């Protein structure tokens, strides 16, 4: 982060902060959820321009740790802002928007408008499971799904048709 701490996301220890000497575990769940599962699987972390830490979990949604106060804002399975509480990928674009890839679609957070759903049932998304995002120098956002690649429009509120669609299972290893 901007203060020199190293942050680690883990599937068996949750969110960890390292100051160069000691690892410190950071709880992201409320008391009720902690009783059900002591450590959430954290699959993705990213810092925004305000040094707030966003952490995506497997089944417990998204957490935002505010840099100034340390307060945790949880967008969980009871929240309607996420396509799914199973967050696989977080990405900050050049416009400082947070893209959230889940197992059931795409959300985006913009400081001026809050959360929005990027994909819709009638769009061209080849699969609802999102694996990655990338931004090109012309600010286009490429989205990798389980079944193909597509491009978000400049505004990011519409999706192109799939550029590459995987219709058959494939393997990078042959033999």
Tab-separated table of N, CA and C in Angstrom:
chain	number	residue	atom	x	y	z
A	1	UNK	N	0.833	-1.186	0.000
A	1	UNK	CA	0.000	0.000	0.000
A	1	UNK	C	0.878	1.250	0.000
A	2	UNK	N	0.270	2.421	0.084
A	2	UNK	CA	1.021	3.680	0.042
A	2	UNK	C	1.872	3.915	1.288
A	3	UNK	N	1.647	3.107	2.327
A	3	UNK	CA	2.418	3.256	3.566
A	3	UNK	C	3.544	2.228	3.664
A	4	UNK	N	3.686	1.382	2.638
A	4	UNK	CA	4.771	0.409	2.612
A	4	UNK	C	4.429	-0.957	3.169
A	5	UNK	N	3.178	-1.179	3.550
A	5	UNK	CA	2.773	-2.493	4.046
A	5	UNK	C	2.531	-3.440	2.871
A	6	UNK	N	2.795	-4.697	3.096
A	6	UNK	CA	2.514	-5.734	2.109
A	6	UNK	C	1.231	-6.432	2.544
A	7	UNK	N	0.272	-6.548	1.623
A	7	UNK	CA	-1.004	-7.200	1.914
A	7	UNK	C	-1.080	-8.497	1.131
A	8	UNK	N	-1.556	-9.557	1.774
A	8	UNK	CA	-1.665	-10.868	1.151
A	8	UNK	C	-3.087	-11.387	1.288
A	9	UNK	N	-3.600	-11.907	0.186
A	9	UNK	CA	-4.915	-12.555	0.199
A	9	UNK	C	-4.681	-14.052	0.218
A	10	UNK	N	-5.454	-14.761	1.023
A	10	UNK	CA	-5.238	-16.192	1.170
A	10	UNK	C	-6.567	-16.934	1.254
A	11	UNK	N	-6.532	-18.170	0.800
A	11	UNK	CA	-7.740	-18.990	0.900
A	11	UNK	C	-7.812	-19.726	2.228
A	12	UNK	N	-6.759	-19.680	3.042
A	12	UNK	CA	-6.849	-20.370	4.329
A	12	UNK	C	-6.532	-19.481	5.534
A	13	UNK	N	-6.059	-18.263	5.303
A	13	UNK	CA	-5.810	-17.361	6.431
A	13	UNK	C	-6.486	-16.011	6.259
A	14	UNK	N	-7.231	-15.827	5.190
A	14	UNK	CA	-7.939	-14.572	4.984
A	14	UNK	C	-7.024	-13.463	4.518
A	15	UNK	N	-7.177	-12.288	5.073
A	15	UNK	CA	-6.396	-11.118	4.686
A	15	UNK	C	-5.299	-10.878	5.709
A	16	UNK	N	-4.052	-10.771	5.210
A	16	UNK	CA	-2.903	-10.578	6.084
A	16	UNK	C	-2.169	-9.298	5.694
A	17	UNK	N	-1.632	-8.611	6.699
A	17	UNK	CA	-0.821	-7.413	6.482
A	17	UNK	C	0.560	-7.684	7.084
A	18	UNK	N	1.602	-7.350	6.307
A	18	UNK	CA	2.976	-7.549	6.772
A	18	UNK	C	3.682	-6.207	6.821
A	19	UNK	N	4.250	-5.872	7.970
A	19	UNK	CA	4.914	-4.580	8.141
A	19	UNK	C	6.434	-4.669	8.028
A	20	UNK	N	6.950	-5.812	7.636
A	20	UNK	CA	8.395	-6.029	7.550
A	20	UNK	C	8.918	-6.835	8.718
A	21	UNK	N	8.083	-6.984	9.755
A	21	UNK	CA	8.478	-7.728	10.944
A	21	UNK	C	7.464	-8.793	11.336
A	22	UNK	N	6.186	-8.402	11.304
A	22	UNK	CA	5.120	-9.269	11.810
A	22	UNK	C	3.961	-9.320	10.824
A	23	UNK	N	3.343	-10.506	10.703
A	23	UNK	CA	2.108	-10.651	9.946
A	23	UNK	C	0.946	-10.400	10.896
A	24	UNK	N	-0.039	-9.659	10.434
A	24	UNK	CA	-1.234	-9.396	11.225
A	24	UNK	C	-2.440	-9.798	10.399
A	25	UNK	N	-3.320	-10.606	10.978
A	25	UNK	CA	-4.532	-11.029	10.286
A	25	UNK	C	-5.616	-9.982	10.480
A	26	UNK	N	-6.367	-9.675	9.392
A	26	UNK	CA	-7.435	-8.680	9.458
A	26	UNK	C	-8.780	-9.356	9.237
A	27	UNK	N	-9.661	-9.293	10.236
A	27	UNK	CA	-10.997	-9.882	10.061
A	27	UNK	C	-11.842	-9.013	9.135
A	28	UNK	N	-12.549	-9.660	8.223
A	28	UNK	CA	-13.421	-8.933	7.302
A	28	UNK	C	-14.889	-9.253	7.512
A	29	UNK	N	-15.176	-10.199	8.377
A	29	UNK	CA	-16.557	-10.633	8.561
A	29	UNK	C	-17.131	-10.092	9.856
A	30	UNK	N	-18.441	-9.945	9.864
A	30	UNK	CA	-19.091	-9.529	11.102
A	30	UNK	C	-19.155	-10.706	12.079
A	31	UNK	N	-19.589	-10.479	13.286
A	31	UNK	CA	-19.587	-11.499	14.332
A	31	UNK	C	-20.405	-12.724	13.953
A	32	UNK	N	-21.555	-12.539	13.346
A	32	UNK	CA	-22.406	-13.663	12.955
A	32	UNK	C	-21.705	-14.552	11.940
A	33	UNK	N	-21.120	-13.946	10.910
A	33	UNK	CA	-20.434	-14.735	9.891
A	33	UNK	C	-19.179	-15.392	10.439
A	34	UNK	N	-18.499	-14.747	11.372
A	34	UNK	CA	-17.293	-15.309	11.958
A	34	UNK	C	-17.610	-16.610	12.691
A	35	UNK	N	-18.792	-16.696	13.311
A	35	UNK	CA	-19.185	-17.928	14.000
A	35	UNK	C	-19.384	-19.072	13.004
A	36	UNK	N	-19.845	-18.745	11.798
A	36	UNK	CA	-20.082	-19.771	10.791
A	36	UNK	C	-18.776	-20.232	10.151
A	37	UNK	N	-17.882	-19.321	9.923
A	37	UNK	CA	-16.611	-19.638	9.279
A	37	UNK	C	-15.583	-18.637	9.792
A	38	UNK	N	-14.559	-19.107	10.454
A	38	UNK	CA	-13.631	-18.193	11.108
A	38	UNK	C	-12.771	-17.394	10.131
A	39	UNK	N	-12.451	-17.951	8.984
A	39	UNK	CA	-11.585	-17.244	8.038
A	39	UNK	C	-12.193	-17.309	6.635
A	40	UNK	N	-12.509	-16.164	6.053
A	40	UNK	CA	-13.040	-16.197	4.680
A	40	UNK	C	-11.926	-16.429	3.666
A	41	UNK	N	-12.264	-17.077	2.569
A	41	UNK	CA	-11.324	-17.214	1.456
A	41	UNK	C	-11.279	-15.882	0.733
A	42	UNK	N	-10.141	-15.228	0.740
A	42	UNK	CA	-9.969	-13.966	0.036
A	42	UNK	C	-9.295	-14.273	-1.291
A	43	UNK	N	-9.996	-14.002	-2.377
A	43	UNK	CA	-9.498	-14.363	-3.696
A	43	UNK	C	-8.944	-13.195	-4.492
A	44	UNK	N	-9.243	-11.966	-4.091
A	44	UNK	CA	-8.782	-10.816	-4.863
A	44	UNK	C	-8.677	-9.599	-3.959
A	45	UNK	N	-7.597	-8.825	-4.128
A	45	UNK	CA	-7.458	-7.558	-3.413
A	45	UNK	C	-6.928	-6.501	-4.373
A	46	UNK	N	-7.310	-5.246	-4.095
A	46	UNK	CA	-6.846	-4.126	-4.912
A	46	UNK	C	-6.984	-2.847	-4.083
A	47	UNK	N	-6.082	-1.898	-4.327
A	47	UNK	CA	-6.155	-0.594	-3.661
A	47	UNK	C	-6.682	0.435	-4.640
A	48	UNK	N	-7.567	1.327	-4.150
A	48	UNK	CA	-8.052	2.415	-4.997
A	48	UNK	C	-7.175	3.651	-4.803
A	49	UNK	N	-7.515	4.747	-5.476
A	49	UNK	CA	-6.683	5.958	-5.441
A	49	UNK	C	-6.637	6.609	-4.060
A	50	UNK	N	-7.556	6.244	-3.170
A	50	UNK	CA	-7.582	6.794	-1.814
A	50	UNK	C	-6.904	5.859	-0.810
A	51	UNK	N	-6.235	4.818	-1.326
A	51	UNK	CA	-5.551	3.805	-0.525
A	51	UNK	C	-6.523	2.929	0.266
A	52	UNK	N	-7.812	2.928	-0.124
A	52	UNK	CA	-8.766	1.994	0.466
A	52	UNK	C	-8.495	0.624	-0.118
A	53	UNK	N	-8.572	-0.394	0.713
A	53	UNK	CA	-8.352	-1.761	0.259
A	53	UNK	C	-9.691	-2.435	-0.014
A	54	UNK	N	-9.838	-2.975	-1.224
A	54	UNK	CA	-11.011	-3.752	-1.605
A	54	UNK	C	-10.597	-5.217	-1.588
A	55	UNK	N	-11.397	-6.068	-0.940
A	55	UNK	CA	-11.086	-7.487	-0.848
A	55	UNK	C	-12.310	-8.297	-1.259
A	56	UNK	N	-12.127	-9.164	-2.247
A	56	UNK	CA	-13.201	-10.028	-2.718
A	56	UNK	C	-13.068	-11.412	-2.123
A	57	UNK	N	-14.155	-11.949	-1.625
A	57	UNK	CA	-14.115	-13.257	-0.965
A	57	UNK	C	-14.949	-14.281	-1.726
A	58	UNK	N	-14.760	-15.520	-1.362
A	58	UNK	CA	-15.487	-16.618	-1.970
A	58	UNK	C	-16.721	-16.922	-1.120
A	59	UNK	N	-17.854	-16.364	-1.525
A	59	UNK	CA	-19.116	-16.642	-0.845
A	59	UNK	C	-19.551	-15.606	0.165
A	60	UNK	N	-18.683	-14.669	0.513
A	60	UNK	CA	-19.036	-13.652	1.496
A	60	UNK	C	-19.026	-12.249	0.908
A	61	UNK	N	-18.870	-12.128	-0.406
A	61	UNK	CA	-18.982	-10.841	-1.060
A	61	UNK	C	-17.701	-10.033	-1.084
A	62	UNK	N	-17.884	-8.736	-0.955
A	62	UNK	CA	-16.822	-7.756	-1.138
A	62	UNK	C	-16.699	-6.895	0.109
A	63	UNK	N	-15.462	-6.600	0.498
A	63	UNK	CA	-15.232	-5.712	1.641
A	63	UNK	C	-14.378	-4.541	1.188
A	64	UNK	N	-14.683	-3.375	1.730
A	64	UNK	CA	-13.882	-2.182	1.486
A	64	UNK	C	-13.373	-1.701	2.842
A	65	UNK	N	-12.043	-1.673	2.992
A	65	UNK	CA	-11.448	-1.186	4.227
A	65	UNK	C	-11.021	0.248	3.980
A	66	UNK	N	-11.644	1.177	4.694
A	66	UNK	CA	-11.358	2.594	4.516
A	66	UNK	C	-9.995	2.935	5.127
A	67	UNK	N	-9.114	3.538	4.323
A	67	UNK	CA	-7.737	3.816	4.730
A	67	UNK	C	-7.662	4.771	5.921
A	68	UNK	N	-8.514	5.774	5.947
A	68	UNK	CA	-8.436	6.791	7.003
A	68	UNK	C	-8.887	6.281	8.367
A	69	UNK	N	-9.939	5.475	8.385
A	69	UNK	CA	-10.539	5.061	9.655
A	69	UNK	C	-10.328	3.592	9.996
A	70	UNK	N	-10.053	2.770	8.988
A	70	UNK	CA	-9.967	1.328	9.212
A	70	UNK	C	-11.329	0.661	9.241
A	71	UNK	N	-12.389	1.455	9.043
A	71	UNK	CA	-13.743	0.898	9.025
A	71	UNK	C	-13.905	-0.050	7.846
A	72	UNK	N	-14.693	-1.100	8.072
A	72	UNK	CA	-14.940	-2.096	7.022
A	72	UNK	C	-16.379	-1.970	6.555
A	73	UNK	N	-16.535	-1.803	5.259
A	73	UNK	CA	-17.853	-1.768	4.634
A	73	UNK	C	-18.009	-3.093	3.899
A	74	UNK	N	-19.045	-3.854	4.225
A	74	UNK	CA	-19.229	-5.184	3.661
A	74	UNK	C	-20.412	-5.206	2.702
A	75	UNK	N	-20.160	-5.671	1.507
A	75	UNK	CA	-21.206	-5.877	0.504
A	75	UNK	C	-21.300	-7.382	0.334
A	76	UNK	N	-22.232	-8.005	1.047
A	76	UNK	CA	-22.249	-9.456	1.134
A	76	UNK	C	-23.401	-10.084	0.372
A	77	UNK	N	-23.655	-11.345	0.674
A	77	UNK	CA	-24.689	-12.098	-0.043
A	77	UNK	C	-26.088	-11.535	0.197
A	78	UNK	N	-26.281	-10.768	1.255
A	78	UNK	CA	-27.584	-10.155	1.512
A	78	UNK	C	-27.730	-8.830	0.772
A	79	UNK	N	-26.635	-8.329	0.258
A	79	UNK	CA	-26.646	-7.070	-0.486
A	79	UNK	C	-27.061	-7.349	-1.930
A	80	UNK	N	-27.780	-6.422	-2.516
A	80	UNK	CA	-28.218	-6.611	-3.902
A	80	UNK	C	-27.296	-5.910	-4.890
A	81	UNK	N	-26.206	-5.315	-4.421
A	81	UNK	CA	-25.331	-4.584	-5.332
A	81	UNK	C	-24.408	-5.500	-6.128
A	82	UNK	N	-24.155	-6.725	-5.663
A	82	UNK	CA	-23.251	-7.640	-6.366
A	82	UNK	C	-24.011	-8.687	-7.168
A	83	UNK	N	-23.447	-9.038	-8.309
A	83	UNK	CA	-24.035	-10.099	-9.127
A	83	UNK	C	-23.993	-11.431	-8.377
A	84	UNK	N	-22.952	-11.614	-7.562
A	84	UNK	CA	-22.784	-12.843	-6.791
A	84	UNK	C	-21.841	-12.557	-5.625
A	85	UNK	N	-21.989	-13.261	-4.502
A	85	UNK	CA	-21.048	-13.083	-3.396
A	85	UNK	C	-19.725	-13.820	-3.623
A	86	UNK	N	-19.613	-14.510	-4.740
A	86	UNK	CA	-18.384	-15.230	-5.083
A	86	UNK	C	-17.548	-14.352	-6.009
A	87	UNK	N	-16.656	-13.563	-5.412
A	87	UNK	CA	-15.840	-12.608	-6.156
A	87	UNK	C	-14.535	-13.270	-6.570
A	88	UNK	N	-14.255	-13.245	-7.874
A	88	UNK	CA	-13.049	-13.872	-8.398
A	88	UNK	C	-11.970	-12.879	-8.787
A	89	UNK	N	-12.360	-11.666	-9.217
A	89	UNK	CA	-11.376	-10.719	-9.723
A	89	UNK	C	-11.791	-9.298	-9.402
A	90	UNK	N	-10.808	-8.480	-9.002
A	90	UNK	CA	-10.999	-7.046	-8.808
A	90	UNK	C	-9.996	-6.321	-9.690
A	91	UNK	N	-10.429	-5.209	-10.257
A	91	UNK	CA	-9.569	-4.462	-11.176
A	91	UNK	C	-9.889	-2.982	-11.065
A	92	UNK	N	-8.856	-2.138	-10.999
A	92	UNK	CA	-9.036	-0.682	-11.002
A	92	UNK	C	-8.621	-0.178	-12.376
A	93	UNK	N	-9.530	0.495	-13.069
A	93	UNK	CA	-9.182	1.018	-14.393
A	93	UNK	C	-8.552	2.417	-14.267
A	94	UNK	N	-8.152	2.985	-15.394
A	94	UNK	CA	-7.484	4.293	-15.397
A	94	UNK	C	-8.408	5.422	-14.936
A	95	UNK	N	-9.701	5.189	-14.981
A	95	UNK	CA	-10.679	6.173	-14.507
A	95	UNK	C	-10.959	5.987	-13.012
A	96	UNK	N	-10.219	5.083	-12.374
A	96	UNK	CA	-10.332	4.793	-10.943
A	96	UNK	C	-11.655	4.139	-10.555
A	97	UNK	N	-12.236	3.393	-11.490
A	97	UNK	CA	-13.439	2.617	-11.189
A	97	UNK	C	-13.004	1.205	-10.794
A	98	UNK	N	-13.712	0.612	-9.846
A	98	UNK	CA	-13.422	-0.756	-9.408
A	98	UNK	C	-14.333	-1.704	-10.175
A	99	UNK	N	-13.744	-2.614	-10.934
A	99	UNK	CA	-14.492	-3.654	-11.654
A	99	UNK	C	-14.478	-4.903	-10.796
A	100	UNK	N	-15.655	-5.528	-10.631
A	100	UNK	CA	-15.809	-6.698	-9.784
A	100	UNK	C	-16.292	-7.858	-10.645
A	101	UNK	N	-15.439	-8.860	-10.797
A	101	UNK	CA	-15.806	-10.056	-11.558
A	101	UNK	C	-16.233	-11.153	-10.609
A	102	UNK	N	-17.431	-11.685	-10.818
A	102	UNK	CA	-17.970	-12.728	-9.946
A	102	UNK	C	-18.283	-13.982	-10.772
A	103	UNK	N	-18.849	-14.958	-10.107
A	103	UNK	CA	-19.258	-16.179	-10.804
A	103	UNK	C	-20.574	-16.005	-11.552
A	104	UNK	N	-21.246	-14.851	-11.362
A	104	UNK	CA	-22.529	-14.628	-12.023
A	104	UNK	C	-22.619	-13.282	-12.725
A	105	UNK	N	-21.463	-12.685	-13.046
A	105	UNK	CA	-21.502	-11.439	-13.794
A	105	UNK	C	-20.544	-10.381	-13.296
A	106	UNK	N	-20.784	-9.155	-13.785
A	106	UNK	CA	-19.855	-8.041	-13.573
A	106	UNK	C	-20.561	-6.861	-12.908
A	107	UNK	N	-19.896	-6.317	-11.904
A	107	UNK	CA	-20.319	-5.059	-11.291
A	107	UNK	C	-19.173	-4.070	-11.411
A	108	UNK	N	-19.509	-2.809	-11.263
A	108	UNK	CA	-18.491	-1.767	-11.268
A	108	UNK	C	-18.844	-0.743	-10.210
A	109	UNK	N	-17.833	-0.244	-9.511
A	109	UNK	CA	-18.041	0.795	-8.508
A	109	UNK	C	-17.342	2.061	-8.965
A	110	UNK	N	-18.083	3.155	-8.980
A	110	UNK	CA	-17.565	4.464	-9.328
A	110	UNK	C	-17.902	5.372	-8.153
A	111	UNK	N	-16.931	6.154	-7.676
A	111	UNK	CA	-17.176	7.025	-6.510
A	111	UNK	C	-18.350	7.967	-6.712
A	112	UNK	N	-18.594	8.397	-7.945
A	112	UNK	CA	-19.669	9.367	-8.176
A	112	UNK	C	-21.059	8.737	-8.249
A	113	UNK	N	-21.167	7.475	-8.664
A	113	UNK	CA	-22.490	6.852	-8.820
A	113	UNK	C	-22.690	5.582	-7.995
A	114	UNK	N	-21.665	5.109	-7.357
A	114	UNK	CA	-21.780	3.882	-6.572
A	114	UNK	C	-21.688	2.642	-7.452
A	115	UNK	N	-22.421	1.599	-7.065
A	115	UNK	CA	-22.372	0.329	-7.792
A	115	UNK	C	-23.308	0.334	-8.990
A	116	UNK	N	-22.879	-0.344	-10.056
A	116	UNK	CA	-23.746	-0.578	-11.205
A	116	UNK	C	-23.470	-1.979	-11.728
A	117	UNK	N	-24.481	-2.535	-12.360
A	117	UNK	CA	-24.335	-3.847	-12.992
A	117	UNK	C	-23.939	-3.591	-14.435
A	118	UNK	N	-22.830	-4.173	-14.884
A	118	UNK	CA	-22.329	-3.946	-16.235
A	118	UNK	C	-22.993	-4.884	-17.222
A	119	UNK	N	-23.127	-6.140	-16.857
A	119	UNK	CA	-23.743	-7.111	-17.761
A	119	UNK	C	-25.232	-7.237	-17.461
A	120	UNK	N	-25.953	-7.729	-18.446
A	120	UNK	CA	-27.399	-7.911	-18.323
A	120	UNK	C	-27.772	-9.256	-18.949
A	121	UNK	N	-28.892	-9.778	-18.600
A	121	UNK	CA	-29.329	-11.084	-19.095
A	121	UNK	C	-29.351	-11.132	-20.622
A	122	UNK	N	-29.682	-10.028	-21.270
A	122	UNK	CA	-29.823	-10.018	-22.732
A	122	UNK	C	-28.527	-9.670	-23.472
A	123	UNK	N	-27.408	-9.524	-22.763
A	123	UNK	CA	-26.178	-9.125	-23.444
A	123	UNK	C	-25.458	-10.319	-24.093
A	124	UNK	N	-24.286	-10.028	-24.597
A	124	UNK	CA	-23.503	-11.026	-25.330
A	124	UNK	C	-22.448	-11.721	-24.486
A	125	UNK	N	-22.561	-11.659	-23.200
A	125	UNK	CA	-21.568	-12.269	-22.327
A	125	UNK	C	-21.542	-13.785	-22.563
A	126	UNK	N	-20.395	-14.333	-23.012
A	126	UNK	CA	-20.352	-15.766	-23.329
A	126	UNK	C	-20.476	-16.661	-22.099
A	127	UNK	N	-20.119	-16.146	-20.943
A	127	UNK	CA	-20.261	-16.876	-19.685
A	127	UNK	C	-20.371	-15.844	-18.574
A	128	UNK	N	-21.127	-16.138	-17.535
A	128	UNK	CA	-21.269	-15.213	-16.411
A	128	UNK	C	-20.068	-15.290	-15.458
A	129	UNK	N	-19.230	-16.306	-15.594
A	129	UNK	CA	-18.064	-16.442	-14.710
A	129	UNK	C	-16.910	-15.607	-15.253
A	130	UNK	N	-16.494	-14.614	-14.472
A	130	UNK	CA	-15.483	-13.652	-14.909
A	130	UNK	C	-14.135	-14.002	-14.273
A	131	UNK	N	-13.121	-14.094	-15.135
A	131	UNK	CA	-11.783	-14.462	-14.668
A	131	UNK	C	-10.806	-13.295	-14.616
A	132	UNK	N	-10.943	-12.328	-15.525
A	132	UNK	CA	-9.943	-11.266	-15.550
A	132	UNK	C	-10.444	-10.053	-16.325
A	133	UNK	N	-9.768	-8.925	-16.078
A	133	UNK	CA	-9.998	-7.679	-16.802
A	133	UNK	C	-8.635	-7.146	-17.234
A	134	UNK	N	-8.601	-6.435	-18.346
A	134	UNK	CA	-7.382	-5.753	-18.788
A	134	UNK	C	-7.792	-4.481	-19.511
A	135	UNK	N	-6.971	-3.439	-19.363
A	135	UNK	CA	-7.258	-2.174	-20.033
A	135	UNK	C	-6.123	-1.858	-20.994
A	136	UNK	N	-6.499	-1.499	-22.208
A	136	UNK	CA	-5.523	-1.165	-23.236
A	136	UNK	C	-5.212	0.333	-23.192
A	137	UNK	N	-4.149	0.781	-23.891
A	137	UNK	CA	-3.812	2.212	-23.879
A	137	UNK	C	-4.943	3.135	-24.346
A	138	UNK	N	-5.856	2.632	-25.184
A	138	UNK	CA	-6.986	3.454	-25.631
A	138	UNK	C	-8.175	3.387	-24.658
A	139	UNK	N	-7.942	2.841	-23.459
A	139	UNK	CA	-8.912	2.744	-22.362
A	139	UNK	C	-10.003	1.690	-22.553
A	140	UNK	N	-9.885	0.860	-23.562
A	140	UNK	CA	-10.842	-0.233	-23.731
A	140	UNK	C	-10.622	-1.263	-22.617
A	141	UNK	N	-11.713	-1.845	-22.132
A	141	UNK	CA	-11.638	-2.871	-21.092
A	141	UNK	C	-11.968	-4.220	-21.729
A	142	UNK	N	-11.010	-5.128	-21.683
A	142	UNK	CA	-11.215	-6.496	-22.138
A	142	UNK	C	-11.619	-7.342	-20.944
A	143	UNK	N	-12.562	-8.249	-21.169
A	143	UNK	CA	-13.092	-9.091	-20.100
A	143	UNK	C	-12.923	-10.553	-20.499
A	144	UNK	N	-12.289	-11.324	-19.620
A	144	UNK	CA	-12.106	-12.758	-19.853
A	144	UNK	C	-13.140	-13.523	-19.037
A	145	UNK	N	-13.889	-14.379	-19.721
A	145	UNK	CA	-14.891	-15.220	-19.068
A	145	UNK	C	-14.490	-16.680	-19.236
A	146	UNK	N	-15.258	-17.569	-18.660
A	146	UNK	CA	-14.987	-19.000	-18.817
A	146	UNK	C	-15.194	-19.479	-20.245
A	147	UNK	N	-15.936	-18.715	-21.049
A	147	UNK	CA	-16.256	-19.177	-22.398
A	147	UNK	C	-15.834	-18.211	-23.496
A	148	UNK	N	-15.045	-17.194	-23.196
A	148	UNK	CA	-14.598	-16.301	-24.246
A	148	UNK	C	-14.229	-14.912	-23.760
A	149	UNK	N	-13.791	-14.083	-24.709
A	149	UNK	CA	-13.364	-12.713	-24.442
A	149	UNK	C	-14.344	-11.731	-25.051
A	150	UNK	N	-14.508	-10.576	-24.417
A	150	UNK	CA	-15.313	-9.526	-25.002
A	150	UNK	C	-14.785	-8.184	-24.544
A	151	UNK	N	-15.314	-7.145	-25.136
A	151	UNK	CA	-14.843	-5.792	-24.922
A	151	UNK	C	-15.972	-4.943	-24.371
A	152	UNK	N	-15.667	-4.161	-23.332
A	152	UNK	CA	-16.656	-3.210	-22.815
A	152	UNK	C	-16.550	-1.931	-23.628
A	153	UNK	N	-17.655	-1.255	-23.852
A	153	UNK	CA	-17.645	0.013	-24.579
A	153	UNK	C	-16.892	1.059	-23.767
A	154	UNK	N	-16.621	2.187	-24.373
A	154	UNK	CA	-15.874	3.257	-23.721
A	154	UNK	C	-16.508	3.658	-22.395
A	155	UNK	N	-17.831	3.744	-22.363
A	155	UNK	CA	-18.516	4.102	-21.121
A	155	UNK	C	-18.510	2.952	-20.129
A	156	UNK	N	-18.276	1.737	-20.631
A	156	UNK	CA	-18.277	0.563	-19.767
A	156	UNK	C	-19.658	0.079	-19.406
A	157	UNK	N	-20.693	0.651	-20.030
A	157	UNK	CA	-22.058	0.250	-19.684
A	157	UNK	C	-22.707	-0.658	-20.713
A	158	UNK	N	-21.953	-1.018	-21.742
A	158	UNK	CA	-22.464	-1.967	-22.732
A	158	UNK	C	-21.324	-2.898	-23.128
A	159	UNK	N	-21.680	-4.103	-23.524
A	159	UNK	CA	-20.684	-5.099	-23.889
A	159	UNK	C	-20.783	-5.430	-25.362
A	160	UNK	N	-19.624	-5.641	-25.980
A	160	UNK	CA	-19.594	-6.035	-27.385
A	160	UNK	C	-19.997	-7.493	-27.512
A	161	UNK	N	-20.150	-7.953	-28.736
A	161	UNK	CA	-20.331	-9.387	-28.912
A	161	UNK	C	-18.986	-10.049	-28.621
A	162	UNK	N	-19.005	-11.324	-28.338
A	162	UNK	CA	-17.786	-12.034	-27.989
A	162	UNK	C	-16.801	-12.018	-29.150
A	163	UNK	N	-15.561	-11.682	-28.868
A	163	UNK	CA	-14.520	-11.700	-29.884
A	163	UNK	C	-13.959	-13.091	-30.071
A	164	UNK	N	-13.891	-13.830	-28.997
A	164	UNK	CA	-13.400	-15.195	-29.045
A	164	UNK	C	-14.275	-15.996	-28.108
A	165	UNK	N	-14.913	-17.002	-28.643
A	165	UNK	CA	-15.798	-17.811	-27.828
A	165	UNK	C	-15.291	-19.241	-27.847
A	166	UNK	N	-15.199	-19.830	-26.671
A	166	UNK	CA	-14.706	-21.199	-26.560
A	166	UNK	C	-15.900	-22.135	-26.522
A	167	UNK	N	-16.089	-22.892	-27.586
A	167	UNK	CA	-17.244	-23.788	-27.606
A	167	UNK	C	-16.897	-25.183	-27.145
A	168	UNK	N	-15.636	-25.548	-27.194
A	168	UNK	CA	-15.217	-26.859	-26.747
A	168	UNK	C	-14.197	-26.714	-25.623
A	169	UNK	N	-14.170	-27.643	-24.677
A	169	UNK	CA	-13.124	-27.579	-23.652
A	169	UNK	C	-11.761	-27.684	-24.323
A	170	UNK	N	-10.823	-26.900	-23.852
A	170	UNK	CA	-9.485	-26.971	-24.424
A	170	UNK	C	-8.459	-27.016	-23.313
A	171	UNK	N	-7.256	-27.422	-23.645
A	171	UNK	CA	-6.191	-27.513	-22.680
A	171	UNK	C	-4.944	-26.869	-23.260
A	172	UNK	N	-4.196	-26.193	-22.404
A	172	UNK	CA	-2.943	-25.608	-22.865
A	172	UNK	C	-1.865	-26.665	-23.005
A	173	UNK	N	-2.094	-27.804	-22.395
A	173	UNK	CA	-1.128	-28.897	-22.478
A	173	UNK	C	-1.645	-29.937	-23.469
A	174	UNK	N	-0.823	-30.368	-24.361
A	174	UNK	CA	-1.215	-31.450	-25.260
A	174	UNK	C	-0.330	-32.643	-24.993
A	175	UNK	N	-0.826	-33.762	-25.293
A	175	UNK	CA	0.031	-34.905	-25.039
A	175	UNK	C	-0.712	-36.059	-24.657
